C-alpha cells in the first residue's frame, strides 16, 4: 500500500475516534507508521489531508441500486434497506464525528452524508418505477415517505446503542419493518408483485 493511502486510512480511523481537533498529525502519523515530516510532505497540511479524506470518502460511497423493473417490492426493498443500514452502522463513528462538526466543517459533513443523500435519489427512482408498473399509488406521498424512511435508517444506525427502545426489536427485523411502512406510505399493497406474464414481457 502506498504511503498516501496508508496515511488516509490512518486519518479515517483516528478521526472516527477523536474528531478533527483530537486527530493530531502526530496521532495520524503514528497510526500510519510514518513520521510527521512524511505526512506534511505528502499532504502539505492537516487541512489538506482532511480535504482529501472527505473527497475520498464521498467518492468511495457506493449506494446499491434498486431494480428498474420492480417484481416483488417488499422483498427487493427489504434487501436494499438491510444493505444501506449495515453500511450506515459500520460507518457510524465517522458519520457521528462529521455531523458533530457540521458548523465548523460543513464540507466534511456534506461529504459524509453523500451516501444517505444518494440513497434517497435511488428510492425516488424506484418509486417512480413502482408507479409506472402499477404497483404504487400514483399520488403517494413520495417525498415525505423517503424523508421519513431515510431518517429512520440514519437514526437507527446512529442511536440504537443509546436508545434501543426507540427502534424495532430485534434489530434483524428492522429492515423489513421500515420497508413495509415505506411501501404502505407510497401506496403499495404488501405482498404485491408483478404477474409472471408481466415479468416475462
Short mmCIF file of C-alpha atoms in Angstrom, two decimals:
data_model
loop_
_atom_site.label_atom_id
_atom_site.label_comp_id
_atom_site.label_asym_id
_atom_site.label_seq_id
_atom_site.Cartn_x
_atom_site.Cartn_y
_atom_site.Cartn_z
CA UNK A 1 0.00 0.00 0.00
CA UNK A 2 1.30 3.44 -0.93
CA UNK A 3 2.22 5.89 1.84
CA UNK A 4 -0.56 8.29 0.77
CA UNK A 5 -3.20 5.57 1.15
CA UNK A 6 -1.78 4.42 4.48
CA UNK A 7 -1.97 7.94 5.86
CA UNK A 8 -5.54 8.44 4.58
CA UNK A 9 -6.72 5.18 6.12
CA UNK A 10 -4.98 6.05 9.38
CA UNK A 11 -6.58 9.52 9.35
CA UNK A 12 -10.03 7.97 8.91
CA UNK A 13 -9.52 5.65 11.89
CA UNK A 14 -8.12 8.39 14.14
CA UNK A 15 -10.84 10.85 13.10
CA UNK A 16 -13.59 8.32 13.88
CA UNK A 17 -12.22 8.05 17.41
CA UNK A 18 -11.19 11.63 18.18
CA UNK A 19 -12.82 14.01 15.73
CA UNK A 20 -10.97 16.69 13.76
CA UNK A 21 -9.43 18.57 16.69
CA UNK A 22 -8.37 15.42 18.50
CA UNK A 23 -6.93 13.83 15.37
CA UNK A 24 -3.48 15.36 15.64
CA UNK A 25 -0.93 14.86 12.92
CA UNK A 26 1.24 13.02 15.44
CA UNK A 27 -1.54 10.50 16.18
CA UNK A 28 -2.23 10.02 12.49
CA UNK A 29 1.45 9.58 11.65
CA UNK A 30 1.88 7.02 14.44
CA UNK A 31 -1.22 5.13 13.27
CA UNK A 32 0.11 5.10 9.70
CA UNK A 33 3.61 4.03 10.76
CA UNK A 34 5.29 7.14 9.35
CA UNK A 35 6.74 10.30 10.85
CA UNK A 36 5.05 13.71 10.77
CA UNK A 37 7.56 15.03 8.24
CA UNK A 38 6.36 12.39 5.76
CA UNK A 39 2.74 13.33 6.45
CA UNK A 40 3.37 17.01 5.73
CA UNK A 41 5.48 16.26 2.66
CA UNK A 42 2.65 14.13 1.30
CA UNK A 43 -0.32 16.41 2.05
CA UNK A 44 1.10 19.82 2.94
CA UNK A 45 -1.13 20.41 5.98
CA UNK A 46 -3.67 18.78 8.23
CA UNK A 47 -6.46 20.69 6.49
CA UNK A 48 -5.39 19.42 3.07
CA UNK A 49 -5.16 15.88 4.42
CA UNK A 50 -8.73 16.04 5.67
CA UNK A 51 -9.98 17.67 2.49
CA UNK A 52 -8.63 14.73 0.54
CA UNK A 53 -10.04 12.30 3.10
CA UNK A 54 -13.51 13.86 2.70
CA UNK A 55 -13.32 13.66 -1.11
CA UNK A 56 -12.17 10.07 -0.94
CA UNK A 57 -14.95 9.10 1.44
CA UNK A 58 -17.55 10.68 -0.84
CA UNK A 59 -16.17 9.00 -3.97
CA UNK A 60 -15.95 5.62 -2.24
CA UNK A 61 -19.59 5.68 -1.14
CA UNK A 62 -21.47 3.18 -3.28
CA UNK A 63 -25.24 3.06 -2.85
CA UNK A 64 -26.84 -0.16 -4.13
CA UNK A 65 -29.37 0.24 -6.91
CA UNK A 66 -32.95 -1.00 -6.88
CA UNK A 67 -34.43 -2.81 -9.89
CA UNK A 68 -35.53 -0.64 -12.79
CA UNK A 69 -38.35 -3.12 -13.27
CA UNK A 70 -39.80 -3.99 -9.86
CA UNK A 71 -41.07 -7.53 -9.41
CA UNK A 72 -41.51 -8.07 -5.66
CA UNK A 73 -41.34 -4.65 -3.92
CA UNK A 74 -41.29 -5.91 -0.32
CA UNK A 75 -38.50 -8.39 -0.94
CA UNK A 76 -36.46 -6.01 -3.08
CA UNK A 77 -36.72 -3.04 -0.74
CA UNK A 78 -36.01 -5.07 2.40
CA UNK A 79 -32.77 -6.42 0.90
CA UNK A 80 -31.78 -2.90 -0.17
CA UNK A 81 -32.67 -1.45 3.21
CA UNK A 82 -30.57 -4.07 5.00
CA UNK A 83 -27.52 -3.21 2.88
CA UNK A 84 -27.87 0.54 3.45
CA UNK A 85 -28.49 0.13 7.19
CA UNK A 86 -25.45 -2.14 7.52
CA UNK A 87 -23.32 0.46 5.72
CA UNK A 88 -24.52 3.29 7.96
CA UNK A 89 -23.97 1.20 11.09
CA UNK A 90 -20.44 0.21 10.05
CA UNK A 91 -19.52 3.85 9.40
CA UNK A 92 -21.43 5.44 12.28
CA UNK A 93 -18.36 6.62 14.21
CA UNK A 94 -17.10 8.55 11.18
CA UNK A 95 -20.60 9.91 10.48
CA UNK A 96 -21.14 10.96 14.09
CA UNK A 97 -17.91 12.92 14.17
CA UNK A 98 -18.69 14.60 10.85
CA UNK A 99 -22.18 15.60 11.95
CA UNK A 100 -20.96 16.94 15.29
CA UNK A 101 -18.56 19.28 13.46
CA UNK A 102 -21.06 20.47 10.87
CA UNK A 103 -20.88 24.15 11.87
CA UNK A 104 -17.09 24.29 11.77
CA UNK A 105 -16.53 21.96 8.83
CA UNK A 106 -19.73 21.86 6.73
CA UNK A 107 -17.93 20.42 3.70
CA UNK A 108 -16.86 17.33 5.65
CA UNK A 109 -20.39 16.76 6.95
CA UNK A 110 -21.79 17.15 3.45
CA UNK A 111 -19.29 14.62 2.08
CA UNK A 112 -20.03 12.17 4.89
CA UNK A 113 -23.77 12.36 4.17
CA UNK A 114 -23.38 11.79 0.45
CA UNK A 115 -24.38 8.15 0.83
CA UNK A 116 -27.73 8.83 2.55
CA UNK A 117 -28.49 11.59 0.06
CA UNK A 118 -27.76 9.31 -2.88
CA UNK A 119 -29.88 6.59 -1.27
CA UNK A 120 -32.82 8.99 -1.28
CA UNK A 121 -32.39 9.53 -5.02
CA UNK A 122 -32.30 5.76 -5.61
CA UNK A 123 -35.54 5.40 -3.65
CA UNK A 124 -37.22 8.16 -5.64
CA UNK A 125 -36.39 6.41 -8.92
CA UNK A 126 -37.67 3.12 -7.52
CA UNK A 127 -41.00 4.64 -6.51
CA UNK A 128 -41.42 6.09 -9.99
CA UNK A 129 -40.78 2.60 -11.38
CA UNK A 130 -43.36 1.17 -8.99
CA UNK A 131 -45.90 3.73 -10.18
CA UNK A 132 -45.07 3.09 -13.83
CA UNK A 133 -45.79 -0.61 -13.37
CA UNK A 134 -48.99 -0.07 -11.44
CA UNK A 135 -47.60 -1.27 -8.12
CA UNK A 136 -47.78 2.06 -6.24
CA UNK A 137 -50.50 4.68 -5.96
CA UNK A 138 -49.85 7.50 -8.46
CA UNK A 139 -50.42 10.13 -5.79
CA UNK A 140 -48.46 8.54 -2.93
CA UNK A 141 -46.55 10.85 -0.56
CA UNK A 142 -43.19 10.04 -2.13
CA UNK A 143 -41.01 12.91 -0.83
CA UNK A 144 -42.31 12.70 2.73
CA UNK A 145 -42.09 8.91 2.76
CA UNK A 146 -38.46 8.99 1.55
CA UNK A 147 -37.55 11.61 4.15
CA UNK A 148 -39.08 9.55 6.97
CA UNK A 149 -37.57 6.31 5.68
CA UNK A 150 -34.03 7.64 5.42
CA UNK A 151 -34.35 9.43 8.76
CA UNK A 152 -35.36 6.13 10.36
CA UNK A 153 -32.35 4.32 8.91
CA UNK A 154 -29.96 7.12 9.87
CA UNK A 155 -31.40 7.34 13.39
CA UNK A 156 -31.24 3.57 13.83
CA UNK A 157 -27.60 3.42 12.78
CA UNK A 158 -26.56 6.41 14.90
CA UNK A 159 -28.65 5.95 18.05
CA UNK A 160 -29.74 2.33 18.53
CA UNK A 161 -26.98 1.72 21.09
CA UNK A 162 -28.06 4.68 23.22
CA UNK A 163 -31.84 4.37 22.69
CA UNK A 164 -32.60 0.70 21.97
CA UNK A 165 -36.26 1.05 22.96
CA UNK A 166 -36.86 3.64 20.25
CA UNK A 167 -36.24 1.21 17.39
CA UNK A 168 -37.74 -2.08 16.20
CA UNK A 169 -36.62 -5.10 18.17
CA UNK A 170 -34.94 -7.36 17.36
CA UNK A 171 -32.61 -5.32 15.17
CA UNK A 172 -32.57 -8.01 12.48
CA UNK A 173 -36.24 -7.31 11.79
CA UNK A 174 -35.80 -3.54 11.38
CA UNK A 175 -35.14 -3.52 7.59
CA UNK A 176 -38.35 -5.45 6.89
CA UNK A 177 -40.41 -3.24 9.19
CA UNK A 178 -39.04 0.02 7.77
CA UNK A 179 -39.61 -1.26 4.24
CA UNK A 180 -43.21 -2.28 4.89
CA UNK A 181 -44.01 1.14 6.39
CA UNK A 182 -42.43 2.90 3.43
CA UNK A 183 -44.27 0.82 0.87
CA UNK A 184 -47.60 1.49 2.58
CA UNK A 185 -46.83 5.21 2.54
CA UNK A 186 -46.35 5.23 -1.23
CA UNK A 187 -49.45 3.14 -1.81
CA UNK A 188 -48.01 -0.32 -2.42
CA UNK A 189 -50.15 -3.25 -1.30
CA UNK A 190 -47.94 -5.51 0.80
CA UNK A 191 -47.31 -8.81 -0.90
CA UNK A 192 -47.92 -7.20 -4.29
CA UNK A 193 -45.79 -8.39 -7.16
CA UNK A 194 -45.89 -8.36 -10.91
CA UNK A 195 -47.55 -11.34 -12.52
CA UNK A 196 -45.29 -13.88 -14.16
CA UNK A 197 -46.75 -12.87 -17.53
CA UNK A 198 -45.93 -9.20 -16.92
CA UNK A 199 -42.46 -10.05 -15.66
CA UNK A 200 -41.67 -12.01 -18.78
CA UNK A 201 -42.90 -9.27 -21.13
#
